[in-house]
């Protein structure tokens, strides 16, 4: 059978979850032997990031999120002072289309689009039109996390229209025991109405990065993902830990993330003593999590699933105002998989939660076979398998 080309197009913003999930899916597709994968990233370049083995990686001209203060919604802006966002979108589109016409992919997977169109602007417009002109050859697949809801969303009717117009299938990377489509509310139900969709289980794989010399002696791990908005969380966790007398929590490993501003990192350094080890580089979080006795983190899809996949006790804090993270944590908490805190919790409340964390154990292990299941679904869509049944379809 001829090897087929697959494109994956991703755009990360405040954290690295979209890049991590796309990388895991790219690695699974490439390793199965039936596909050659090209992974496009439109977010801020990450110096320590290593693309999956044999996957072609293309860094598009990057954009970043800004908050529109009047509407409280998110939009993207150019990271190049000499180019407007419209010019960047046009350049990104030209790059993708050159690859499209040269490599003629059998499928294109867009991470989170069209659920959050502002992430991409007009970057994908030409690609979507071209894919339908050659529909018999190029399948369009949408990849979404467990709760596809955030501040950049279009209306559910607009999402549904785009899915019906351009897409062949949606991969919903969730365990249906935790996140059935009906449990996610009217927005998701309406957006996916009459759209072929498969719940694959969670995708869980640590972002591949260069090795860094970081010491972890098995204490507590504090993580804020990419770190762009993690300062206030780490500040409150560090203060709470100063009143917690749990020996196996120390020394504490503090991961600021590669996107945290240097001024905030310096402020955190003034708060810690010799019982804390603070790092700013992007590191192999998997190895640190395996050594840690427990984890306190923000509530991105990837971080939570990485911790639970390893089976470590977890105290999670959803990002304030992010319905997706609040729903994510609430579902896990109700199923006994983690402990939950809030950004507004007092130092004493956080300290009490950390004491509970010392004896907490997750109630069961969710389905973390999302990468493998996604490969099976994609192979079925492309006709690479004999079966016409797609397990988990909703």
Coordinates of N, CA, C and O in Angstrom, one line a residue, residues 96-196:
X96 N 1.2 27.3 3.6 CA 0.4 26.0 3.6 C 0.0 25.6 2.2 O 0.1 24.4 1.9
X97 N -0.4 26.5 1.4 CA -0.8 26.1 0.0 C 0.3 25.6 -0.8 O 0.1 24.7 -1.7
X98 N 1.5 26.2 -0.6 CA 2.7 25.6 -1.4 C 2.9 24.2 -1.0 O 3.1 23.3 -1.9
X99 N 2.8 23.9 0.2 CA 3.0 22.5 0.7 C 1.8 21.6 0.2 O 2.0 20.5 -0.2
X100 N 0.6 22.2 0.2 CA -0.6 21.4 -0.2 C -0.5 21.0 -1.7 O -0.7 19.8 -2.1
X101 N -0.1 21.9 -2.6 CA 0.0 21.6 -4.0 C 1.2 20.7 -4.3 O 1.1 19.9 -5.2
X102 N 2.2 20.8 -3.5 CA 3.4 20.0 -3.8 C 3.3 18.6 -3.3 O 3.6 17.6 -3.9
X103 N 2.7 18.4 -2.1 CA 2.7 17.1 -1.4 C 1.3 16.4 -1.6 O 1.3 15.2 -1.3
X104 N 0.3 17.2 -1.9 CA -1.0 16.6 -2.2 C -1.5 15.6 -1.1 O -1.5 14.4 -1.3
X105 N -1.7 16.1 0.1 CA -2.1 15.3 1.2 C -3.4 14.5 1.0 O -4.3 15.0 0.4
X106 N -3.5 13.3 1.6 CA -4.7 12.6 1.6 C -5.7 13.1 2.6 O -6.9 12.9 2.5
X107 N -5.2 13.7 3.7 CA -6.0 14.2 4.8 C -5.3 15.4 5.4 O -4.1 15.5 5.5
X108 N -6.1 16.4 5.8 CA -5.7 17.5 6.6 C -6.4 17.5 7.9 O -7.7 17.5 8.0
X109 N -5.7 17.5 9.0 CA -6.3 17.6 10.4 C -6.0 19.0 11.0 O -4.9 19.4 11.1
X110 N -7.1 19.7 11.3 CA -7.0 21.0 11.9 C -7.3 20.9 13.4 O -8.3 20.4 13.8
X111 N -6.3 21.3 14.2 CA -6.4 21.2 15.7 C -7.3 22.4 16.1 O -7.0 23.5 16.1
X112 N -8.6 22.0 16.5 CA -9.5 22.9 17.2 C -10.3 23.8 16.2 O -11.4 24.3 16.6
X113 N -9.8 24.0 15.0 CA -10.6 24.7 14.0 C -11.7 23.8 13.4 O -11.4 22.6 13.2
X114 N -13.0 24.2 13.3 CA -13.5 25.6 13.3 C -14.1 26.0 14.6 O -14.8 27.0 14.6
X115 N -13.8 25.3 15.7 CA -14.4 25.7 17.0 C -13.9 27.0 17.5 O -14.5 27.7 18.3
X116 N -12.7 27.4 17.1 CA -12.1 28.7 17.6 C -11.5 29.3 16.3 O -10.2 29.4 16.2
X117 N -12.3 29.9 15.4 CA -11.7 30.4 14.2 C -10.8 31.6 14.3 O -9.9 31.8 13.5
X118 N -10.9 32.3 15.4 CA -10.1 33.5 15.6 C -8.6 33.1 15.8 O -7.7 33.9 15.6
X119 N -8.4 31.8 16.2 CA -7.0 31.4 16.4 C -6.2 31.4 15.0 O -5.0 31.6 15.0
X120 N -7.0 31.2 13.9 CA -6.4 31.1 12.6 C -6.6 32.2 11.7 O -5.9 32.4 10.7
X121 N -7.6 33.1 12.0 CA -7.9 34.2 11.1 C -8.3 33.6 9.7 O -9.1 32.7 9.6
X122 N -7.7 34.2 8.7 CA -8.0 33.7 7.3 C -6.9 32.7 6.8 O -6.9 32.4 5.6
X123 N -6.1 32.2 7.7 CA -5.0 31.4 7.4 C -5.5 30.1 6.6 O -4.8 29.7 5.6
X124 N -6.6 29.6 7.0 CA -7.0 28.3 6.4 C -8.1 28.5 5.3 O -8.5 27.5 4.7
X125 N -8.4 29.7 4.9 CA -9.5 29.9 3.9 C -9.2 29.2 2.6 O -10.0 28.5 2.0
X126 N -8.0 29.5 2.1 CA -7.6 28.9 0.7 C -7.5 27.4 0.8 O -8.0 26.7 -0.1
X127 N -7.0 26.9 1.9 CA -6.9 25.4 2.1 C -8.2 24.8 2.1 O -8.5 23.7 1.4
X128 N -9.2 25.3 2.8 CA -10.5 24.7 2.9 C -11.2 24.7 1.5 O -11.8 23.7 1.1
X129 N -11.1 25.8 0.8 CA -11.7 25.8 -0.6 C -11.0 24.8 -1.5 O -11.7 24.0 -2.2
X130 N -9.7 24.7 -1.4 CA -9.0 23.7 -2.3 C -9.3 22.3 -1.9 O -9.4 21.4 -2.8
X131 N -9.5 22.0 -0.6 CA -9.7 20.7 -0.2 C -11.1 20.2 -0.8 O -11.2 19.0 -1.1
X132 N -12.0 21.1 -0.9 CA -13.3 20.7 -1.4 C -13.3 20.5 -2.9 O -14.1 19.8 -3.5
X133 N -12.4 21.3 -3.6 CA -12.3 21.1 -5.0 C -11.8 19.7 -5.4 O -12.0 19.2 -6.4
X134 N -11.0 19.2 -4.4 CA -10.4 17.8 -4.7 C -10.9 16.9 -3.6 O -10.2 16.1 -3.0
X135 N -12.2 16.9 -3.3 CA -12.8 16.2 -2.2 C -12.5 14.7 -2.2 O -12.4 14.1 -1.2
X136 N -12.5 14.1 -3.4 CA -12.3 12.7 -3.5 C -11.0 12.2 -3.0 O -10.7 11.1 -2.7
X137 N -10.0 13.2 -2.9 CA -8.7 12.8 -2.6 C -8.3 13.3 -1.2 O -7.5 12.6 -0.4
X138 N -8.7 14.5 -0.8 CA -8.3 15.1 0.5 C -9.4 15.1 1.5 O -10.4 15.8 1.3
X139 N -9.3 14.4 2.6 CA -10.3 14.4 3.6 C -9.9 15.5 4.7 O -8.7 15.7 5.0
X140 N -10.9 16.2 5.2 CA -10.7 17.2 6.2 C -11.2 16.7 7.5 O -12.4 16.2 7.6
X141 N -10.4 16.7 8.6 CA -10.7 16.2 9.9 C -10.4 17.2 10.9 O -9.4 17.9 10.9
X142 N -11.4 17.4 11.8 CA -11.3 18.4 12.9 C -10.9 17.6 14.2 O -11.5 16.6 14.5
X143 N -9.9 18.1 14.9 CA -9.4 17.4 16.1 C -9.7 18.4 17.3 O -9.3 19.5 17.3
X144 N -10.5 17.9 18.3 CA -10.9 18.7 19.4 C -10.6 18.0 20.8 O -10.6 16.8 20.9
X145 N -10.3 18.8 21.8 CA -10.1 18.3 23.1 C -11.4 18.0 23.8 O -12.5 18.1 23.2
X146 N -11.4 17.5 25.0 CA -12.6 17.0 25.7 C -13.7 18.0 25.8 O -14.9 17.7 25.6
X147 N -13.4 19.3 26.1 CA -14.4 20.4 26.3 C -14.0 21.5 25.3 O -13.2 22.4 25.6
X148 N -14.6 21.4 24.1 CA -14.2 22.4 23.0 C -14.9 23.7 23.2 O -15.7 24.1 22.4
X149 N -14.6 24.4 24.3 CA -15.3 25.7 24.6 C -14.2 26.7 25.1 O -13.5 26.3 26.0
X150 N -14.2 27.9 24.6 CA -13.3 28.9 25.1 C -13.8 30.3 24.6 O -14.8 30.4 23.9
X151 N -13.0 31.3 25.0 CA -13.4 32.7 24.7 C -13.3 33.1 23.2 O -13.7 34.2 22.9
X152 N -12.8 32.2 22.4 CA -12.6 32.6 21.0 C -13.6 32.0 20.1 O -13.5 32.0 18.9
X153 N -14.6 31.3 20.7 CA -15.5 30.5 19.9 C -16.5 31.3 19.0 O -17.0 32.4 19.4
X154 N -16.8 30.7 17.9 CA -17.9 31.2 17.0 C -19.2 30.6 17.6 O -19.2 29.8 18.5
X155 N -20.3 31.0 17.0 CA -21.6 30.5 17.5 C -21.6 29.0 17.1 O -21.0 28.6 16.1
X156 N -22.4 28.2 17.8 CA -22.5 26.8 17.4 C -23.1 26.5 16.0 O -22.7 25.6 15.3
X157 N -24.0 27.4 15.6 CA -24.5 27.3 14.2 C -23.4 27.5 13.2 O -23.4 26.9 12.1
X158 N -22.6 28.5 13.4 CA -21.5 28.8 12.5 C -20.5 27.6 12.4 O -20.0 27.3 11.4
X159 N -20.2 27.1 13.6 CA -19.3 25.9 13.7 C -19.9 24.7 12.9 O -19.2 24.1 12.1
X160 N -21.2 24.5 13.1 CA -21.8 23.4 12.5 C -21.9 23.6 11.0 O -21.6 22.6 10.2
X161 N -22.1 24.8 10.5 CA -22.1 25.1 9.1 C -20.7 24.8 8.5 O -20.6 24.2 7.4
X162 N -19.6 25.3 9.1 CA -18.3 25.0 8.6 C -18.0 23.5 8.6 O -17.3 23.0 7.6
X163 N -18.4 22.8 9.6 CA -18.1 21.4 9.7 C -18.8 20.7 8.5 O -18.3 19.8 7.9
X164 N -20.1 21.0 8.3 CA -20.8 20.4 7.2 C -20.3 20.8 5.8 O -20.3 20.0 4.9
X165 N -19.8 22.0 5.7 CA -19.4 22.5 4.4 C -18.0 21.9 4.0 O -17.8 21.6 2.8
X166 N -17.1 21.8 5.0 CA -15.7 21.5 4.7 C -15.2 20.1 5.2 O -14.2 19.6 4.7
X167 N -15.8 19.6 6.3 CA -15.2 18.5 7.0 C -15.9 17.2 6.8 O -17.1 17.1 6.6
X168 N -15.0 16.1 6.9 CA -15.5 14.8 6.8 C -15.7 14.1 8.1 O -16.5 13.1 8.2
X169 N -15.0 14.5 9.2 CA -15.1 13.9 10.5 C -14.5 14.7 11.6 O -13.7 15.6 11.3
X170 N -15.0 14.5 12.8 CA -14.5 15.1 14.0 C -13.9 14.1 14.9 O -14.6 13.1 15.2
X171 N -12.7 14.3 15.4 CA -12.1 13.4 16.4 C -12.2 14.2 17.8 O -11.6 15.2 18.0
X172 N -13.0 13.6 18.7 CA -13.2 14.2 20.0 C -12.3 13.4 21.0 O -12.7 12.3 21.4
X173 N -11.3 14.0 21.4 CA -10.3 13.3 22.2 C -10.7 13.3 23.7 O -10.2 14.1 24.5
X174 N -11.6 12.4 24.0 CA -12.1 12.3 25.4 C -12.6 10.9 25.7 O -12.9 10.1 24.8
X175 N -12.7 10.6 27.0 CA -13.3 9.3 27.4 C -14.7 9.6 27.7 O -15.1 10.5 28.4
X176 N -15.6 8.9 26.9 CA -17.0 9.2 27.0 C -17.6 8.9 28.4 O -18.7 9.4 28.7
X177 N -16.9 8.2 29.2 CA -17.4 8.0 30.6 C -17.3 9.3 31.4 O -18.1 9.5 32.4
X178 N -16.4 10.2 31.0 CA -16.2 11.5 31.6 C -16.9 12.6 30.9 O -17.4 13.6 31.5
X179 N -16.8 12.5 29.5 CA -17.3 13.7 28.7 C -18.1 13.1 27.5 O -17.6 13.1 26.4
X180 N -19.3 12.7 27.8 CA -20.2 12.4 26.7 C -20.6 13.6 26.0 O -20.6 14.7 26.6
X181 N -21.0 13.5 24.7 CA -21.4 14.7 24.0 C -22.6 15.4 24.7 O -22.6 16.7 24.8
X182 N -23.5 14.7 25.1 CA -24.7 15.3 25.8 C -24.3 16.0 27.1 O -24.9 17.0 27.4
X183 N -23.3 15.5 27.8 CA -22.9 16.2 29.0 C -22.2 17.5 28.9 O -22.1 18.3 29.8
X184 N -21.8 17.8 27.6 CA -21.1 19.1 27.4 C -22.0 20.3 27.1 O -21.5 21.4 26.9
X185 N -23.3 20.0 27.0 CA -24.3 21.1 26.9 C -24.7 21.4 25.5 O -24.2 20.8 24.5
X186 N -25.6 22.4 25.3 CA -26.2 22.7 24.1 C -25.2 23.2 23.0 O -25.3 22.9 21.8
X187 N -24.2 24.0 23.5 CA -23.2 24.5 22.5 C -22.6 23.4 21.7 O -22.6 23.4 20.4
X188 N -22.0 22.4 22.4 CA -21.3 21.3 21.7 C -22.2 20.5 20.9 O -22.0 20.0 19.8
X189 N -23.4 20.2 21.5 CA -24.4 19.3 20.9 C -24.9 20.0 19.5 O -25.0 19.3 18.5
X190 N -25.1 21.3 19.6 CA -25.6 22.0 18.3 C -24.4 22.0 17.3 O -24.7 21.9 16.1
X191 N -23.2 22.3 17.8 CA -22.1 22.4 16.9 C -21.8 21.1 16.1 O -21.4 21.1 15.0
X192 N -22.0 20.0 16.8 CA -21.8 18.7 16.2 C -23.0 18.0 15.6 O -22.9 16.8 15.2
X193 N -24.1 18.7 15.6 CA -25.4 18.1 15.1 C -25.2 17.5 13.7 O -24.8 18.2 12.8
X194 N -25.5 16.2 13.6 CA -25.4 15.5 12.3 C -24.0 15.4 11.7 O -23.9 15.2 10.5
X195 N -23.0 15.7 12.5 CA -21.6 15.6 12.0 C -21.0 14.3 12.4 O -21.1 14.0 13.6
X196 N -20.4 13.6 11.5 CA -19.7 12.3 11.9 C -18.6 12.6 13.0 O -17.7 13.5 12.7

